[in-house]
Amino acid sequence: MSLTTPYDPPSPAGWSEAPASTVTAHDHTPVPLYTPEFAADPHWFYAEMRRKFGSLVPVELSPGIAATLVIGYRAAVQINNDPQRFRADPRTWEKNIPADCPVLPMLQYRPNALRSAGQAHERYRKASVDSIDAINLYGIHLEIEQMAIPQINTFCLDGQADLISQYALPVTFAYLNAMVGCPADIGQQVAQGMAMMFEGTEAGEGSALFARALLELVQLKQIKPGEDVTTRLVTHAAELTDEELVHQLVTIYGAGIEPLTNLIANTVLLMLTDDRFSGATASTTRDALNELLFKDPPLANFGITYPAQPSKVEGVWLPPNQPVVTSMSACNNDPAISGVHHGNNSHLAWGTGPHACPAQDVAYSVAHNAIDQLFDALPEIQLAHPADQLIWRPGPFHRSLAKLPVVFPPSRTLF
């Protein structure tokens, strides 16, 4: 099914025709979020979840790892803006989680803003926000041009490319490495570790590789500072330890590599499959990005919190110290909110509340410029296969294509 095809699925056997009203979130069999079937068409599953459960759904993030998925917009805003009841610190939960759990590296405690609460969160958050806010947004256009053109030159003569591995991913890597002042060799280790963690395959090994690479970066910046985010973290008044510095970078890379790559690729897919984004009266890249962030955000399910005690939301009791995961994708498509996307930034793609993404302006600008550079260089680009033949990578958190194969008239290299 393409991104633009409306869906109205039949109700399969075993699914209720109406959502439950006042129930316990785990009265029913949990829905697995890690299967290829879910990855292939998550919106079908979200619609069926809504029919059966309402706003709060019992799910499994990996086999045997229970969680509650929030698919109602208002419930998500309520939960994510109530850090007293819904804390981001997972340490009580993870005490009983096996070390080889494939999603543990994505959820486990780290001394950073994403996985902490109270004064610790405020300290880490300020260091990260101050370091990111110093980025010159007006310079991103030139930076992306200097990264995108050499990358396009590697395939423009071929007449075909995979825009994930040959464009979105390397451009994202190049920008993030420049942003944090990371040499290419260390950055490649970071990328490999992050991919292993997001996919849940060899996640423990990926987490260790990730941490080692970032410690190497921190130690490099302590000796050779620069004009970059890592140096600003190293010299920040918060006086972060080496371990804390590593884990602030974990957040930056974790929120950057996979989600930003997917934001670029998925928006390109939308523009290639929707007639509104072609022709003389085409909508703009900005329109496509805004719509994509609403309809199919690249980080589909995240914003994870842990109730400190049994908590009731919309008539549902949530178990204490069990993950509550916000489905930004399902919440954005909640029928209870408006479906108007043009010029509307009320989506939850960047999160909401005290743990919302602090680098959303940077990410948006990088994606916007990367997409514009691609279509400026190759305006006749088309999908190599029908959209419904594309494969989506399994995983409970991301909305990620395995490949985005395209064709175009071979073009001369750019300068």
mmCIF file of N, CA, C and O in Angstrom, residues 164 168-177 179 182 186-196 198 210 214 249-265 298-299 363 393 398 400:
data_model
loop_
_atom_site.group_PDB
_atom_site.id
_atom_site.type_symbol
_atom_site.label_atom_id
_atom_site.label_comp_id
_atom_site.label_asym_id
_atom_site.label_seq_id
_atom_site.Cartn_x
_atom_site.Cartn_y
_atom_site.Cartn_z
ATOM 1 N N ILE A 164 18.407 5.205 0.224
ATOM 2 C CA ILE A 164 18.723 5.018 1.640
ATOM 3 C C ILE A 164 20.231 4.937 1.822
ATOM 4 O O ILE A 164 20.852 5.781 2.473
ATOM 5 N N ALA A 168 20.384 9.291 1.673
ATOM 6 C CA ALA A 168 19.855 9.769 2.956
ATOM 7 C C ALA A 168 20.770 9.412 4.117
ATOM 8 O O ALA A 168 21.068 10.254 4.979
ATOM 9 N N LEU A 169 21.237 8.177 4.134
ATOM 10 C CA LEU A 169 22.085 7.732 5.244
ATOM 11 C C LEU A 169 23.441 8.428 5.253
ATOM 12 O O LEU A 169 23.838 9.005 6.275
ATOM 13 N N PRO A 170 24.198 8.435 4.147
ATOM 14 C CA PRO A 170 25.505 9.108 4.197
ATOM 15 C C PRO A 170 25.419 10.621 4.415
ATOM 16 O O PRO A 170 26.285 11.191 5.080
ATOM 17 N N VAL A 171 24.393 11.272 3.882
ATOM 18 C CA VAL A 171 24.256 12.719 4.123
ATOM 19 C C VAL A 171 23.934 12.977 5.594
ATOM 20 O O VAL A 171 24.497 13.892 6.220
ATOM 21 N N THR A 172 23.052 12.172 6.165
ATOM 22 C CA THR A 172 22.750 12.296 7.592
ATOM 23 C C THR A 172 23.987 12.072 8.438
ATOM 24 O O THR A 172 24.288 12.845 9.361
ATOM 25 N N PHE A 173 24.731 11.019 8.148
ATOM 26 C CA PHE A 173 25.973 10.738 8.881
ATOM 27 C C PHE A 173 26.928 11.917 8.801
ATOM 28 O O PHE A 173 27.514 12.341 9.794
ATOM 29 N N ALA A 174 27.103 12.403 7.582
ATOM 30 C CA ALA A 174 28.074 13.482 7.375
ATOM 31 C C ALA A 174 27.689 14.713 8.193
ATOM 32 O O ALA A 174 28.550 15.336 8.829
ATOM 33 N N TYR A 175 26.393 15.056 8.187
ATOM 34 C CA TYR A 175 25.989 16.244 8.946
ATOM 35 C C TYR A 175 26.134 16.020 10.451
ATOM 36 O O TYR A 175 26.662 16.890 11.160
ATOM 37 N N LEU A 176 25.668 14.894 10.961
ATOM 38 C CA LEU A 176 25.763 14.654 12.402
ATOM 39 C C LEU A 176 27.207 14.617 12.869
ATOM 40 O O LEU A 176 27.555 15.146 13.929
ATOM 41 N N ASN A 177 28.066 13.985 12.081
ATOM 42 C CA ASN A 177 29.485 13.953 12.451
ATOM 43 C C ASN A 177 30.071 15.359 12.484
ATOM 44 O O ASN A 177 30.840 15.698 13.385
ATOM 45 N N MET A 179 28.358 18.123 13.002
ATOM 46 C CA MET A 179 27.691 18.834 14.085
ATOM 47 C C MET A 179 28.354 18.562 15.432
ATOM 48 O O MET A 179 28.544 19.469 16.243
ATOM 49 N N CYS A 182 32.800 14.908 14.949
ATOM 50 C CA CYS A 182 33.238 13.511 14.991
ATOM 51 C C CYS A 182 33.952 13.107 13.699
ATOM 52 O O CYS A 182 33.384 13.233 12.613
ATOM 53 N N ILE A 186 35.293 7.239 13.603
ATOM 54 C CA ILE A 186 34.498 7.070 14.823
ATOM 55 C C ILE A 186 33.009 7.104 14.481
ATOM 56 O O ILE A 186 32.212 6.318 15.007
ATOM 57 N N GLY A 187 32.628 7.985 13.572
ATOM 58 C CA GLY A 187 31.231 8.091 13.174
ATOM 59 C C GLY A 187 30.694 6.809 12.575
ATOM 60 O O GLY A 187 29.528 6.448 12.792
ATOM 61 N N GLN A 188 31.509 6.080 11.842
ATOM 62 C CA GLN A 188 31.056 4.824 11.249
ATOM 63 C C GLN A 188 30.759 3.781 12.319
ATOM 64 O O GLN A 188 29.797 3.022 12.231
ATOM 65 N N GLN A 189 31.565 3.763 13.366
ATOM 66 C CA GLN A 189 31.302 2.845 14.481
ATOM 67 C C GLN A 189 30.004 3.219 15.193
ATOM 68 O O GLN A 189 29.215 2.352 15.578
ATOM 69 N N VAL A 190 29.782 4.516 15.361
ATOM 70 C CA VAL A 190 28.543 4.995 15.974
ATOM 71 C C VAL A 190 27.341 4.545 15.136
ATOM 72 O O VAL A 190 26.341 4.042 15.674
ATOM 73 N N ALA A 191 27.426 4.700 13.836
ATOM 74 C CA ALA A 191 26.324 4.339 12.951
ATOM 75 C C ALA A 191 26.022 2.853 13.015
ATOM 76 O O ALA A 191 24.859 2.437 13.076
ATOM 77 N N GLN A 192 27.057 2.039 13.005
ATOM 78 C CA GLN A 192 26.863 0.590 13.060
ATOM 79 C C GLN A 192 26.198 0.182 14.374
ATOM 80 O O GLN A 192 25.263 -0.624 14.384
ATOM 81 N N GLY A 193 26.671 0.747 15.473
ATOM 82 C CA GLY A 193 26.084 0.425 16.768
ATOM 83 C C GLY A 193 24.625 0.832 16.855
ATOM 84 O O GLY A 193 23.781 0.084 17.364
ATOM 85 N N MET A 194 24.282 2.030 16.342
ATOM 86 C CA MET A 194 22.905 2.505 16.391
ATOM 87 C C MET A 194 21.981 1.627 15.564
ATOM 88 O O MET A 194 20.854 1.313 15.973
ATOM 89 N N ALA A 195 22.423 1.207 14.384
ATOM 90 C CA ALA A 195 21.591 0.360 13.530
ATOM 91 C C ALA A 195 21.281 -0.958 14.228
ATOM 92 O O ALA A 195 20.138 -1.444 14.188
ATOM 93 N N MET A 196 22.269 -1.526 14.892
ATOM 94 C CA MET A 196 22.067 -2.785 15.617
ATOM 95 C C MET A 196 21.063 -2.601 16.755
ATOM 96 O O MET A 196 20.231 -3.469 17.028
ATOM 97 N N PHE A 198 18.578 -0.227 16.996
ATOM 98 C CA PHE A 198 17.230 0.049 16.515
ATOM 99 C C PHE A 198 16.553 -1.215 15.997
ATOM 100 O O PHE A 198 15.359 -1.419 16.178
ATOM 101 N N PHE A 210 28.691 1.355 20.269
ATOM 102 C CA PHE A 210 28.234 2.744 20.286
ATOM 103 C C PHE A 210 28.921 3.526 21.401
ATOM 104 O O PHE A 210 29.497 4.596 21.181
ATOM 105 N N LEU A 214 31.790 6.670 21.213
ATOM 106 C CA LEU A 214 31.503 8.001 21.738
ATOM 107 C C LEU A 214 32.482 8.407 22.827
ATOM 108 O O LEU A 214 32.825 9.595 22.950
ATOM 109 N N LEU A 249 25.671 12.340 24.146
ATOM 110 C CA LEU A 249 25.888 12.078 22.725
ATOM 111 C C LEU A 249 25.060 10.894 22.237
ATOM 112 O O LEU A 249 24.648 10.846 21.079
ATOM 113 N N VAL A 250 24.815 9.918 23.134
ATOM 114 C CA VAL A 250 23.921 8.813 22.789
ATOM 115 C C VAL A 250 22.565 9.365 22.354
ATOM 116 O O VAL A 250 21.990 8.945 21.343
ATOM 117 N N THR A 251 22.055 10.316 23.117
ATOM 118 C CA THR A 251 20.759 10.912 22.790
ATOM 119 C C THR A 251 20.812 11.639 21.451
ATOM 120 O O THR A 251 19.912 11.501 20.614
ATOM 121 N N ILE A 252 21.859 12.417 21.237
ATOM 122 C CA ILE A 252 21.967 13.198 19.994
ATOM 123 C C ILE A 252 22.040 12.284 18.783
ATOM 124 O O ILE A 252 21.319 12.471 17.793
ATOM 125 N N TYR A 253 22.892 11.274 18.855
ATOM 126 C CA TYR A 253 23.002 10.354 17.725
ATOM 127 C C TYR A 253 21.755 9.494 17.576
ATOM 128 O O TYR A 253 21.283 9.237 16.467
ATOM 129 N N GLY A 254 21.222 9.039 18.717
ATOM 130 C CA GLY A 254 20.035 8.193 18.651
ATOM 131 C C GLY A 254 18.857 8.904 18.027
ATOM 132 O O GLY A 254 18.053 8.305 17.307
ATOM 133 N N ALA A 255 18.734 10.206 18.298
ATOM 134 C CA ALA A 255 17.643 10.992 17.728
ATOM 135 C C ALA A 255 17.970 11.487 16.334
ATOM 136 O O ALA A 255 17.118 12.105 15.687
ATOM 137 N N GLY A 256 19.198 11.230 15.880
ATOM 138 C CA GLY A 256 19.627 11.768 14.598
ATOM 139 C C GLY A 256 19.773 10.754 13.487
ATOM 140 O O GLY A 256 19.183 10.914 12.416
ATOM 141 N N ILE A 257 20.535 9.709 13.715
ATOM 142 C CA ILE A 257 20.889 8.818 12.611
ATOM 143 C C ILE A 257 19.659 8.174 11.975
ATOM 144 O O ILE A 257 19.338 8.415 10.811
ATOM 145 N N GLU A 258 18.977 7.317 12.721
ATOM 146 C CA GLU A 258 17.831 6.609 12.148
ATOM 147 C C GLU A 258 16.673 7.553 11.834
ATOM 148 O O GLU A 258 16.180 7.573 10.707
ATOM 149 N N PRO A 259 16.193 8.341 12.795
ATOM 150 C CA PRO A 259 15.023 9.170 12.487
ATOM 151 C C PRO A 259 15.254 10.181 11.368
ATOM 152 O O PRO A 259 14.363 10.391 10.534
ATOM 153 N N LEU A 260 16.419 10.809 11.325
ATOM 154 C CA LEU A 260 16.656 11.816 10.287
ATOM 155 C C LEU A 260 16.825 11.164 8.924
ATOM 156 O O LEU A 260 16.313 11.675 7.913
ATOM 157 N N THR A 261 17.518 10.041 8.866
ATOM 158 C CA THR A 261 17.606 9.289 7.608
ATOM 159 C C THR A 261 16.219 8.920 7.109
ATOM 160 O O THR A 261 15.892 9.077 5.925
ATOM 161 N N ASN A 262 15.391 8.422 8.018
ATOM 162 C CA ASN A 262 14.041 8.015 7.633
ATOM 163 C C ASN A 262 13.160 9.208 7.262
ATOM 164 O O ASN A 262 12.299 9.095 6.385
ATOM 165 N N LEU A 263 13.371 10.336 7.927
ATOM 166 C CA LEU A 263 12.603 11.530 7.578
ATOM 167 C C LEU A 263 12.886 11.955 6.142
ATOM 168 O O LEU A 263 11.966 12.282 5.376
ATOM 169 N N ILE A 264 14.150 11.934 5.759
ATOM 170 C CA ILE A 264 14.509 12.286 4.384
ATOM 171 C C ILE A 264 13.926 11.278 3.401
ATOM 172 O O ILE A 264 13.235 11.641 2.433
ATOM 173 N N ALA A 265 14.180 9.995 3.625
ATOM 174 C CA ALA A 265 13.756 8.957 2.682
ATOM 175 C C ALA A 265 12.237 8.860 2.585
ATOM 176 O O ALA A 265 11.679 8.770 1.476
ATOM 177 N N PRO A 298 8.989 9.388 11.163
ATOM 178 C CA PRO A 298 10.073 8.404 11.061
ATOM 179 C C PRO A 298 10.371 7.677 12.360
ATOM 180 O O PRO A 298 10.820 6.540 12.341
ATOM 181 N N LEU A 299 10.175 8.322 13.492
ATOM 182 C CA LEU A 299 10.245 7.653 14.783
ATOM 183 C C LEU A 299 8.797 7.454 15.205
ATOM 184 O O LEU A 299 8.173 8.332 15.786
ATOM 185 N N ALA A 363 17.037 19.333 12.732
ATOM 186 C CA ALA A 363 16.671 18.157 11.942
ATOM 187 C C ALA A 363 15.778 18.532 10.762
ATOM 188 O O ALA A 363 15.963 18.035 9.640
ATOM 189 N N ARG A 393 11.412 -2.122 7.261
ATOM 190 C CA ARG A 393 12.193 -2.870 8.241
ATOM 191 C C ARG A 393 11.388 -3.095 9.521
ATOM 192 O O ARG A 393 10.827 -2.156 10.072
ATOM 193 N N HIS A 398 10.920 2.386 14.853
ATOM 194 C CA HIS A 398 11.113 3.216 13.669
ATOM 195 C C HIS A 398 10.094 2.926 12.575
ATOM 196 O O HIS A 398 9.420 1.900 12.571
ATOM 197 N N SER A 400 10.830 2.688 8.845
ATOM 198 C CA SER A 400 12.056 2.734 8.062
ATOM 199 C C SER A 400 12.002 1.772 6.888
ATOM 200 O O SER A 400 11.775 0.565 7.065
#
